[in-house]
CSV table of C-alpha atoms in Angstrom, one decimal:
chain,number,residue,atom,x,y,z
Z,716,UNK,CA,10.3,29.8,70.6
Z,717,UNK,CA,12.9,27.0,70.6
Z,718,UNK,CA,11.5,23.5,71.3
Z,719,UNK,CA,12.2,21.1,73.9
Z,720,UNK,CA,13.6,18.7,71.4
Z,721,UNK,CA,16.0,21.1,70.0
Z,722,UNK,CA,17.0,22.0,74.3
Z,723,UNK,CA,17.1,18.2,75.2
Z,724,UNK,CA,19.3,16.6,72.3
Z,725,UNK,CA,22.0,19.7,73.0
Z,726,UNK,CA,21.7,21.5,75.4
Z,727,UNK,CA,25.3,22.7,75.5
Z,728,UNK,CA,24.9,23.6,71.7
Z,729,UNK,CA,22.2,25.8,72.1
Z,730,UNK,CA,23.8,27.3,75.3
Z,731,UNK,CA,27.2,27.9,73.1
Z,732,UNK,CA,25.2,29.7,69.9
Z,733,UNK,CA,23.1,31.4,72.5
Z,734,UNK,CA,26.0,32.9,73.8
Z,735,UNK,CA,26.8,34.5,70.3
Z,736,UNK,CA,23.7,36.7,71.1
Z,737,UNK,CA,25.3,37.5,74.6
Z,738,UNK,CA,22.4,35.9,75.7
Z,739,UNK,CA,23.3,33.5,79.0
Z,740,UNK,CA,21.4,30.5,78.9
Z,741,UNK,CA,22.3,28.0,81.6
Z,742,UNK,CA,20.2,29.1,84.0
Z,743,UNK,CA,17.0,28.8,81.7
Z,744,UNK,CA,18.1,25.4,80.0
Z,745,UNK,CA,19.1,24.1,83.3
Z,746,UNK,CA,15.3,24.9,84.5
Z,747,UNK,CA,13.8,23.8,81.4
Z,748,UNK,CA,15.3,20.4,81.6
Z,749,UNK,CA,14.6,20.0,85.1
Z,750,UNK,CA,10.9,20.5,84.8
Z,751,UNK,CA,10.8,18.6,81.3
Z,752,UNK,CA,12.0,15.5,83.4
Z,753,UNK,CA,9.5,16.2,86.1
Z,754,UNK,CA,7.0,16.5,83.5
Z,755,UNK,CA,7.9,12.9,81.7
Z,756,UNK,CA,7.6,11.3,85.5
Z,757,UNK,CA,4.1,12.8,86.2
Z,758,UNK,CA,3.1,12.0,82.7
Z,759,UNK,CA,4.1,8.0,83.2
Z,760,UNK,CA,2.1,8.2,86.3
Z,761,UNK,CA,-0.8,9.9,84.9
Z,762,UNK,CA,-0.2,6.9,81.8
Z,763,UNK,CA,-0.3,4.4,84.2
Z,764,UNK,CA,-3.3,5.3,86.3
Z,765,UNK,CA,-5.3,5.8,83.3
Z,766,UNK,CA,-4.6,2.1,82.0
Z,767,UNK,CA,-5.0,0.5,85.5
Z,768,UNK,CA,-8.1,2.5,85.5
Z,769,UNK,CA,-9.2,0.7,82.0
Z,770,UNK,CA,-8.5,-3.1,83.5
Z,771,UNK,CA,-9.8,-1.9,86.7
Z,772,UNK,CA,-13.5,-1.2,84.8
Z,773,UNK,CA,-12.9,-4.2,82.7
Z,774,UNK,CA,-12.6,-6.0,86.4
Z,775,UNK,CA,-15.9,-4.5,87.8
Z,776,UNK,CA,-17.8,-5.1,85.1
Z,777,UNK,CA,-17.0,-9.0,85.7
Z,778,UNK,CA,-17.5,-9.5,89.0
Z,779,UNK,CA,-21.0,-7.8,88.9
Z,780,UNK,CA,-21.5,-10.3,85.7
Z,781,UNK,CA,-20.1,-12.9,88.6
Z,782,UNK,CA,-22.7,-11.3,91.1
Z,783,UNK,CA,-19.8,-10.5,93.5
Z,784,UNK,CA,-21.0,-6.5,94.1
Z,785,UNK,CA,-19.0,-6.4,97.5
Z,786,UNK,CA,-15.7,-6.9,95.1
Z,787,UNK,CA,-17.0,-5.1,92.2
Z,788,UNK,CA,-17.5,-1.9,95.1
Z,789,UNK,CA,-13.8,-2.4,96.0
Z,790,UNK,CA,-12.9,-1.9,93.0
Z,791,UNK,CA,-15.0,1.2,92.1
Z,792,UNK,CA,-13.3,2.8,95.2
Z,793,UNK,CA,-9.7,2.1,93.6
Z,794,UNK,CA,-10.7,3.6,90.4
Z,795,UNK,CA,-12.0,6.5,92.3
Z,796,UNK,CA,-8.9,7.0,94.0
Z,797,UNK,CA,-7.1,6.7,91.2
Z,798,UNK,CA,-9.0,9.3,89.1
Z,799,UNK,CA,-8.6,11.5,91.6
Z,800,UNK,CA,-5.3,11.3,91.9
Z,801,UNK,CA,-5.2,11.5,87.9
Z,802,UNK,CA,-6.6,14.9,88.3
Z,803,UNK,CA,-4.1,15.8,90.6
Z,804,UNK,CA,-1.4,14.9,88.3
Z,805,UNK,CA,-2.7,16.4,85.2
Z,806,UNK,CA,-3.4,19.8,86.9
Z,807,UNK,CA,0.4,19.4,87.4
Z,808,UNK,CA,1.0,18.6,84.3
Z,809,UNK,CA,-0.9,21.8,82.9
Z,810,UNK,CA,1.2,24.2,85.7
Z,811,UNK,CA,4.7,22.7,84.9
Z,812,UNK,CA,4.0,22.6,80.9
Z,813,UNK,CA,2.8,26.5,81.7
Z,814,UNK,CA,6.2,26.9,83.4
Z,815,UNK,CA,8.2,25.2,80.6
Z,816,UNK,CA,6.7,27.7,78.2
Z,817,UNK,CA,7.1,31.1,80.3
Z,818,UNK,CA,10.7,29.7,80.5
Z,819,UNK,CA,10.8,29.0,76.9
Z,820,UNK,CA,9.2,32.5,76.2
Z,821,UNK,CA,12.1,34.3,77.4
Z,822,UNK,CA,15.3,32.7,75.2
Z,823,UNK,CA,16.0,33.8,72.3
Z,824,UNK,CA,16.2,31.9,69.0
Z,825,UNK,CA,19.6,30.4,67.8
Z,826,UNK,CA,21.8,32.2,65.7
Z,827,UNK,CA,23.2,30.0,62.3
Z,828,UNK,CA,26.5,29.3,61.8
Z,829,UNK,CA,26.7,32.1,59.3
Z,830,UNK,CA,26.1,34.8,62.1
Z,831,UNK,CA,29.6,36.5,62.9
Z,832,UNK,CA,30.6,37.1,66.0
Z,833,UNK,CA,30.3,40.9,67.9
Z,834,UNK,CA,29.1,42.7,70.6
Z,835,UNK,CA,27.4,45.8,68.6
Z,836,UNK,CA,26.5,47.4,65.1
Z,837,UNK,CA,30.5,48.1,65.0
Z,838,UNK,CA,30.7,44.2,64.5
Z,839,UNK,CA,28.4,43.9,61.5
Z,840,UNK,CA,30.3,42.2,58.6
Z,841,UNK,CA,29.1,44.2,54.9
Z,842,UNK,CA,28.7,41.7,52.4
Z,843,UNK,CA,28.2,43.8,49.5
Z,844,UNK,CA,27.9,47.8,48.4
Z,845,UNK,CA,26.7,49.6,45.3
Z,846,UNK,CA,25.4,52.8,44.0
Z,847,UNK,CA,26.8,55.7,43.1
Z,848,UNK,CA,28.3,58.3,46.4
Z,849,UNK,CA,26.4,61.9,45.2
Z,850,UNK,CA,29.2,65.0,44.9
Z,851,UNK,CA,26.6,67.6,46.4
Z,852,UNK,CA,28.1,71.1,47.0
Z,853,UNK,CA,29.1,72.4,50.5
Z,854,UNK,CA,25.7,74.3,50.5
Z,855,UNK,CA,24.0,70.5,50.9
Z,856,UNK,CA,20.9,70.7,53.8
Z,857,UNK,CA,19.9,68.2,56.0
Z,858,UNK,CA,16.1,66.2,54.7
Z,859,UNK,CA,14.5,68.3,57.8
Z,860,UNK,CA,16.1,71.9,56.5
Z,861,UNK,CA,14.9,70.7,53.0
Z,862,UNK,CA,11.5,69.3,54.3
Z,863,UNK,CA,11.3,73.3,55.9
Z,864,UNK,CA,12.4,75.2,52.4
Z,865,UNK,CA,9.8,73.2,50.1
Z,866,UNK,CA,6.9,72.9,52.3
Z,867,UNK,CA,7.3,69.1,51.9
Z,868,UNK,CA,7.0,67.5,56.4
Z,869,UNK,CA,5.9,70.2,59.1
Z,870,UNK,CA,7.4,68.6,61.9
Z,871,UNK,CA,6.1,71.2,64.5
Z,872,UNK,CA,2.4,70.6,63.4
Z,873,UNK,CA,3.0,67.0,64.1
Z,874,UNK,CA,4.1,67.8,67.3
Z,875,UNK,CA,1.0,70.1,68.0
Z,876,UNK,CA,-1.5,67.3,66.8
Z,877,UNK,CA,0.2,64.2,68.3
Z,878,UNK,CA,3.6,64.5,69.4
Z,879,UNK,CA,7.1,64.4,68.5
Z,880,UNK,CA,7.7,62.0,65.7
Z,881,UNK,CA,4.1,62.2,64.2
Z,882,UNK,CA,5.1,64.6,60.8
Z,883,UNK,CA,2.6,65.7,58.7
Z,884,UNK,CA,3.5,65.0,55.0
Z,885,UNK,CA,2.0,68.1,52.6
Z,886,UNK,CA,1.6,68.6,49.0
Z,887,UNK,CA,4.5,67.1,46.9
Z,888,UNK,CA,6.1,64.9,50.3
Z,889,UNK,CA,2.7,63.8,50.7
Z,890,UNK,CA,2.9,62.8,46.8
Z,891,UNK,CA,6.4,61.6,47.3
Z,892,UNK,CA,5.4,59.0,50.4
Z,893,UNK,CA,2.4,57.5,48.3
Z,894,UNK,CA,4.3,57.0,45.1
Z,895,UNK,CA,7.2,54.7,47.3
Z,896,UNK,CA,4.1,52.5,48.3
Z,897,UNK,CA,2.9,52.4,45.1
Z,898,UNK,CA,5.7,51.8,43.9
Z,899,UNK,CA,6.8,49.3,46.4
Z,900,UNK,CA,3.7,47.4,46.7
Z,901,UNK,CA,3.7,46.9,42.2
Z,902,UNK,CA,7.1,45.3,42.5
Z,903,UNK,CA,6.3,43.0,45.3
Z,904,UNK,CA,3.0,42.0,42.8
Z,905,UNK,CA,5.6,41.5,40.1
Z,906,UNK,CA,8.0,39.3,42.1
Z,907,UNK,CA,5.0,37.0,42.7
Z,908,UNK,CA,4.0,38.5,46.6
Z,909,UNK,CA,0.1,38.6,47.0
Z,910,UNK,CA,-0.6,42.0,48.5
Z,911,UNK,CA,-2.6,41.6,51.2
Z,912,UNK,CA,-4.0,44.6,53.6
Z,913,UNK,CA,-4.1,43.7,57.5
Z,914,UNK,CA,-5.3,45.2,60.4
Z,915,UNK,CA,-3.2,48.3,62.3
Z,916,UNK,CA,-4.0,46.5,65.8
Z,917,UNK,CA,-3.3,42.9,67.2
Z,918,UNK,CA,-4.4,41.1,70.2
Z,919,UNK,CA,-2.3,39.7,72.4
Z,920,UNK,CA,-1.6,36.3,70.8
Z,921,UNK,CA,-0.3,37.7,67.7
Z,922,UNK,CA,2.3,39.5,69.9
Z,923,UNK,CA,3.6,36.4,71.6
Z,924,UNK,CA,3.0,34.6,67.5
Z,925,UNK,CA,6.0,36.7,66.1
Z,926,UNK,CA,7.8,37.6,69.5
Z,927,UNK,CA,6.9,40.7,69.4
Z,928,UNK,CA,5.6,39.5,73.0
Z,929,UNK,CA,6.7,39.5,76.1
Z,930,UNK,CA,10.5,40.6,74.8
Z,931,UNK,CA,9.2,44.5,72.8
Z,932,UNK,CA,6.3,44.8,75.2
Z,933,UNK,CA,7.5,48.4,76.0
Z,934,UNK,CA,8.3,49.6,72.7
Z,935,UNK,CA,4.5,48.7,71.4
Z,936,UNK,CA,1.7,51.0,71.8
Z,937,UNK,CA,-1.0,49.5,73.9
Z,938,UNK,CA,-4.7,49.9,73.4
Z,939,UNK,CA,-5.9,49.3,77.2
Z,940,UNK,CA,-9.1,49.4,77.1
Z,941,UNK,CA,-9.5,46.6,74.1
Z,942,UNK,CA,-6.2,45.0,75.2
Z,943,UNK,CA,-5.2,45.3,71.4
Z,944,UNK,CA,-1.3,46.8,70.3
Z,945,UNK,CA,-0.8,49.0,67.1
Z,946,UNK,CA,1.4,46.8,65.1
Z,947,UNK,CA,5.2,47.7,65.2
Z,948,UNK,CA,5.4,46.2,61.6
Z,949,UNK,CA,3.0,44.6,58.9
Z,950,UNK,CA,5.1,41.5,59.6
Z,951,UNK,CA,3.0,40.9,62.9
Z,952,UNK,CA,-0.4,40.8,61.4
Z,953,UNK,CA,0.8,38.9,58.1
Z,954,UNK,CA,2.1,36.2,60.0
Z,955,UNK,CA,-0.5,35.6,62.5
Z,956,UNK,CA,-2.5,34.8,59.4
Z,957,UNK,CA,-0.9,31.2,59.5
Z,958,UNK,CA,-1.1,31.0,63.2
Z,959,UNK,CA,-2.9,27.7,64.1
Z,960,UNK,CA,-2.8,26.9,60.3
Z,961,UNK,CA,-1.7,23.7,58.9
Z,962,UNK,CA,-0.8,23.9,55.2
Z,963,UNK,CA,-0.2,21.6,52.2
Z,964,UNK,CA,3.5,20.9,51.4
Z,965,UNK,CA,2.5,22.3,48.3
Z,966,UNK,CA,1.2,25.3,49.7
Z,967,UNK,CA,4.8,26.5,50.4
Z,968,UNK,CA,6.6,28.9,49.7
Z,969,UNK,CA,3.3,31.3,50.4
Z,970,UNK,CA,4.7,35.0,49.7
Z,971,UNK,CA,2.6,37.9,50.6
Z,972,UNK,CA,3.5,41.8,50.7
Z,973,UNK,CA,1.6,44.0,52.2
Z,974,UNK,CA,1.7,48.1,53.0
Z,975,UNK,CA,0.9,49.5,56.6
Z,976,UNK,CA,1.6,51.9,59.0
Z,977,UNK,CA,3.7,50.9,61.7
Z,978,UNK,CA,3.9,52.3,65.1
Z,979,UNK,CA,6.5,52.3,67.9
Z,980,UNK,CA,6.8,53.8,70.8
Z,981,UNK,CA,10.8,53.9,70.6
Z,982,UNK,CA,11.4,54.5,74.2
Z,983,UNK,CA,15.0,56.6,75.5
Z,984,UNK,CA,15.6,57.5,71.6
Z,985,UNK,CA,17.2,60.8,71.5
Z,986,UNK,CA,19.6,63.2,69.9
Z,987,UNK,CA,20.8,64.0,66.5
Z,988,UNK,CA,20.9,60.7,65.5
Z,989,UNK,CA,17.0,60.4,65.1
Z,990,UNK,CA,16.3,64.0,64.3
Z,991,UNK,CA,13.4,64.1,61.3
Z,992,UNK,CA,12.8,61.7,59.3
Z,993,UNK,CA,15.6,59.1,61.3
Z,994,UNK,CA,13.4,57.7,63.9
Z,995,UNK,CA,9.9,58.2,64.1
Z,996,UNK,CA,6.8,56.9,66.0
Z,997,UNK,CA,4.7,56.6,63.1
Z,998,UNK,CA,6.0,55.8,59.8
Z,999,UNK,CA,5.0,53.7,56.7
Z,1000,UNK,CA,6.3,50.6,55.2
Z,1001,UNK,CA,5.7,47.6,53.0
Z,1002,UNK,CA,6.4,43.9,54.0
Z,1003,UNK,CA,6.9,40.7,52.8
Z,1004,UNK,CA,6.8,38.1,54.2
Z,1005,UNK,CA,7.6,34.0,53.6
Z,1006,UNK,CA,5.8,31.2,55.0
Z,1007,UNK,CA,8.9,28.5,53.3
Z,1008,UNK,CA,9.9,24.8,53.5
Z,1009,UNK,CA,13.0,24.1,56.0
Z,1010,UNK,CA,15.2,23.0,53.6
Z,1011,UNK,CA,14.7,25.7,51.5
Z,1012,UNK,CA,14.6,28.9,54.1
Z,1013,UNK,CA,17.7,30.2,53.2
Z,1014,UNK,CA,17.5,29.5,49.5
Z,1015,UNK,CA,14.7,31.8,50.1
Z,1016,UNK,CA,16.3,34.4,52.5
Z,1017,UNK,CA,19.1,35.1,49.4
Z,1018,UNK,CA,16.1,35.9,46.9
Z,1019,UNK,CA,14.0,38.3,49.1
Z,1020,UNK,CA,17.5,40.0,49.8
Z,1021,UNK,CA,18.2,39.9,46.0
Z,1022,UNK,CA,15.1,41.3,45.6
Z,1023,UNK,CA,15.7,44.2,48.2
Z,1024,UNK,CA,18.8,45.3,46.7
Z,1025,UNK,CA,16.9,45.3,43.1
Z,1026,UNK,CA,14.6,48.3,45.0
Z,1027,UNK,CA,17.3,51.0,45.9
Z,1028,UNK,CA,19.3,50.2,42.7
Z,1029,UNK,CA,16.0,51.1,40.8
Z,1030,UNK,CA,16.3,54.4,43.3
Z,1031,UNK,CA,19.2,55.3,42.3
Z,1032,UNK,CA,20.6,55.5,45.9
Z,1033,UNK,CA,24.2,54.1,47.3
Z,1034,UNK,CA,23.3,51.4,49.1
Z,1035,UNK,CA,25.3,48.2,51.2
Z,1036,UNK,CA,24.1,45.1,52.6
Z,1037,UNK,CA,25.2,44.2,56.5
Z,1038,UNK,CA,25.0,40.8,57.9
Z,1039,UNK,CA,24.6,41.3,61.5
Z,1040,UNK,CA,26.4,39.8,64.4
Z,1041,UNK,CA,25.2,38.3,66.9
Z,1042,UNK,CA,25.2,41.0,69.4
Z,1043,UNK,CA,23.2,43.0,66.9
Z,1044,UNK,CA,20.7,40.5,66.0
Z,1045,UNK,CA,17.0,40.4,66.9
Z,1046,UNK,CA,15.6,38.4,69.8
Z,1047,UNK,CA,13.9,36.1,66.9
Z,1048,UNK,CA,16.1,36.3,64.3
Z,1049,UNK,CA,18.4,32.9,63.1
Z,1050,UNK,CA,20.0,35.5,60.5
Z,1051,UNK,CA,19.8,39.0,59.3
Z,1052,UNK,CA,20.8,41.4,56.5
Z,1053,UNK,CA,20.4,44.6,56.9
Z,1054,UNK,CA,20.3,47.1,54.1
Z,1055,UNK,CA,21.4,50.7,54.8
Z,1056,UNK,CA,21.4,53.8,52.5
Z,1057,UNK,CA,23.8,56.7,52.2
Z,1058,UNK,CA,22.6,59.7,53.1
Z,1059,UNK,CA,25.1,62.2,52.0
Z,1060,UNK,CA,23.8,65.7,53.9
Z,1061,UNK,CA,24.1,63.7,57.0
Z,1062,UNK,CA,27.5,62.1,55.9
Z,1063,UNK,CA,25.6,58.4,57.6
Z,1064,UNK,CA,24.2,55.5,56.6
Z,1065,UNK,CA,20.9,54.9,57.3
Z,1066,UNK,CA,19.4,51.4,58.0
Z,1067,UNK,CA,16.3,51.1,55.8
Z,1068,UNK,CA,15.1,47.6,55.2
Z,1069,UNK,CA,15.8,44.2,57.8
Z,1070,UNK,CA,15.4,40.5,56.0
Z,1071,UNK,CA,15.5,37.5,58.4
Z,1072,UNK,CA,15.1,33.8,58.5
Z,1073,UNK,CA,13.5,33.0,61.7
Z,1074,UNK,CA,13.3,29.1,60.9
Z,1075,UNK,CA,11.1,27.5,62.9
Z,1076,UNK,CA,10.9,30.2,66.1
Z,1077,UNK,CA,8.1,32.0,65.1
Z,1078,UNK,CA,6.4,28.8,63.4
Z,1079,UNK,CA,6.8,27.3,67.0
Z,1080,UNK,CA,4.6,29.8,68.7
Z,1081,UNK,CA,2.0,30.2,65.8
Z,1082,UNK,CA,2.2,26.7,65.5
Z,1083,UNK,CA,1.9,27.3,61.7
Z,1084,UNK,CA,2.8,23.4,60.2
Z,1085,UNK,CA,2.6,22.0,56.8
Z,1086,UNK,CA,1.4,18.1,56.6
Z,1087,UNK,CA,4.7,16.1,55.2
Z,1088,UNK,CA,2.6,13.5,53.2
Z,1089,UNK,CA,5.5,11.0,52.8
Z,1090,UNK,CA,6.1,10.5,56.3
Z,1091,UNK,CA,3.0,11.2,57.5
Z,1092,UNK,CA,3.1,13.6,60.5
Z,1093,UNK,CA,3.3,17.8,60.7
Z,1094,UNK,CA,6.3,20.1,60.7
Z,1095,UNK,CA,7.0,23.4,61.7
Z,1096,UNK,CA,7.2,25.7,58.7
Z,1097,UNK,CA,9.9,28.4,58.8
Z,1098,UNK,CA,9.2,31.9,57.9
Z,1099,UNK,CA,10.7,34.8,56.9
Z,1100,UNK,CA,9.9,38.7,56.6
Z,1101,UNK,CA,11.4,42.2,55.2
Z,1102,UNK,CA,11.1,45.7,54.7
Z,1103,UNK,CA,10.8,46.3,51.6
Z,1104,UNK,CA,11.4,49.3,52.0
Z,1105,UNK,CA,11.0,51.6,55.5
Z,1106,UNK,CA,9.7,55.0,54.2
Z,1107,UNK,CA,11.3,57.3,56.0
Z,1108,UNK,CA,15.0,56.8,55.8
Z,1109,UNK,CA,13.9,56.4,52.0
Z,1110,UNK,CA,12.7,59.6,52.0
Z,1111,UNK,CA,15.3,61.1,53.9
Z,1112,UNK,CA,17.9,60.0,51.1
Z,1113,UNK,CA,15.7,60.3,48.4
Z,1114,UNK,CA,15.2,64.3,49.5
Z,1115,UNK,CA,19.5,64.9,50.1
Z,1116,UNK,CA,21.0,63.0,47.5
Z,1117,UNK,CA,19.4,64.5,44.6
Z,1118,UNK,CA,19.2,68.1,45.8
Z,1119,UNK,CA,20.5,70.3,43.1
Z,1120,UNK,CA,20.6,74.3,43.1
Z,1121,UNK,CA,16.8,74.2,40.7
Z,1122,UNK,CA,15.3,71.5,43.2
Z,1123,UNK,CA,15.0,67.8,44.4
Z,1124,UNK,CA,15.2,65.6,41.2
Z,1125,UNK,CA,13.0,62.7,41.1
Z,1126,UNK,CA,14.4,59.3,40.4
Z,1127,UNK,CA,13.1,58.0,36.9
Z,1128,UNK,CA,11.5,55.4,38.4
Z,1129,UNK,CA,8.9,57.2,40.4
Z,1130,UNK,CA,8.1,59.7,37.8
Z,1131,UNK,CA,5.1,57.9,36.6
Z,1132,UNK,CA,3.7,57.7,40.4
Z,1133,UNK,CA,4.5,61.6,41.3
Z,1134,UNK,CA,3.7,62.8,38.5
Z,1135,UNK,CA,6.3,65.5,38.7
Z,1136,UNK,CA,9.8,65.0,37.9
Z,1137,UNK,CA,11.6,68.0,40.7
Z,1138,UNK,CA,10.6,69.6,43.6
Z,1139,UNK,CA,11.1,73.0,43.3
């Protein structure tokens, strides 16, 4: 969340860059600074009455030195008084900081100056493209009509089992969707990431830690009965390891990947748009994830999105890189690139991997800090996460792109983890 400091020094600033999310501020800043003011009053009271209480026992304790008890009772009864009206005031305190905070909750996090303005995904600005566009014949299937023909996903028995957008990989799909993590999770290793494996349910703190919390409460899977959620994204979990964490300044940059299943409940998603393999409930992915320096976040941000891009070059697939506007962007997010792949059956490109700098929003709320030794006090890390990659839009390209009349040819690069080379 954004922090009083950053509201109080400008709060017309962060009312104009909210406004680039289409998110409208004033009322909430207005609130925030109201009660922050009402907050610094009752806190100089509460000072106050605690040092008058100090001289106050300082007093007593001399006049019954003096023998004067009659005084040194008087003065008891003050301090009384005044603690319990320090108790008053604190309890204040705690209620208005509790209302600062809900406040705070509920705005999103700035966008940078490199965020272009727009309303929708019409508005994102593409930075860069590559790959090759396949020439497939006029007999080219959809991934789902493919999936059907080689035994590969049986939608329907997902269905039957759970429920729409649970598949059920088989034989050479299943094959397919472990070699992509394999695959994804040795180049992660080899970029320097430290695979790590996390839990598939978080408590509540580790919602409101990434944002995930209050604002995607209905898109997350709730476990009632625990009060745990099925993580949306390994990025939840990974994180929350450096909630409540301070770290060395040497510490940073910490990089970790880390494979998962993700679930999300994707509420009023419908038609052709996320028909098979396009939007699912269940789906793997691998992460990374960045805990980074400030001043070198985005230094950091254009080498995980190097690194992206160096993952569907290696498959082969046409790929180009969005930077999104701020009527696009996340409720966390400071910046995003998205990176979407061409999937030429369905004549669309498919978003497939997310990489954002969330400065110091998410560090804010995990209060994840590294100790700056020169001038002696904490500061908020910033942290960063991608997909890298999203399975099943993969997959879905993967499947139509390299179709051919003998079969579905297998990239080079996953040959060694299939262990087939076409599915025929």
């Amino acid at each position: 969340m954004l922090t009083l400091k950053q509201i109080s020094e400008q709060p017309e600033e962060v009312i104009r860059r909210l406004a680039i999310k289409r998110f409208d501020a004033q009322k909430q800043i207005s609130t925030v600074l109201q009660l922050d003011e009402k907050r610094k009053s009752i806190q100089r009271k509460v000072d106050d009455s605690l040092q008058l209480q100090k001289k106050k026992a300082a007093e007593i304790g001399l006049l019954i030195k003096q023998g004067n008890k009659q005084a040194a009772e008087d003065a008891k009864s003050i301090v009384a008084t005044l603690k319990a009206e320090c108790k008053e005031n604190e309890q204040e305190l705690v209620q208005i900081e509790t209302q600062i905070t809900d406040i705070l909750l509920t705005i999103p996090n700035l966008p940078c100056d490199l965020v272009p303005e727009g309303t929708s995904a019409e508005d994102n600005l593409c930075v860069a493209t590559g790959g090759q566009m396949p020439d497939l014949s006029k007999k080219k299937l959809p991934h789902w009509e493919l999936c059907k023909e080689y035994d590969l996903i049986d939608f329907e028995l997902g269905v039957k089992i759970t429920g729409a957008g649970f598949p059920v990989y088989k034989g050479k799909g299943a094959r397919l969707q472990r070699a992509l993590i394999n695959f994804f999770l040795d180049r992660a290793r080899e970029a320097g990431f430290l695979e790590v494996q996390p839990p598939l349910a978080v408590n509540e703190a580790s919602g409101y830690g990434t944002g995930q919390l209050p604002d995607k409460e209905g898109q997350m899977y709730h476990v009632g009965i625990d009060n745990l959620y099925l993580i949306p994204t390994a990025e939840v979990p990974v994180t929350n390891i450096y909630r409540d964490v301070i770290l060395k300044e040497s510490d940073l940059p910490i990089r970790n990947t880390a494979y998962s299943a993700c679930f999300r409940r994707e509420a009023g998603s419908y038609g052709k748009d996320v028909r098979g393999l396009n939007r699912l409930h269940q789906f793997d992915k691998v992460e990374i994830v960045c805990i980074e320096h400030p001043e070198r976040s985005y230094l950091r941000l254009d080498e995980m999105v190097a690194y992206v891009q160096t993952l569907v070059e290696a498959l082969e697939l046409p790929w180009r890189i969005l930077r999104l506007c701020g009527g696009d962007m996340s409720f966390t997010s400071a910046l995003t690139y998205d990176f979407e792949v061409y999937s030429a059956a369905q004549d669309r490109w498919l978003e497939v991997s997310s990489v954002s700098n969330f400065e110091s929003y998410q560090a804010n709320r995990l209060k994840c800090r590294y100790k700056d030794e020169a001038n002696k006090r904490t500061v908020l890390c910033h942290t960063l996460n991608g997909s890298a990659l999203a399975l099943p839009r993969i997959v879905a390209a993967l499947l139509e792109n390299n179709q051919t009349p003998e079969g579905i040819v297998i990239p080079q690069v996953l040959r060694p983890y299939t262990g087939f080379d076409i599915i025929d």
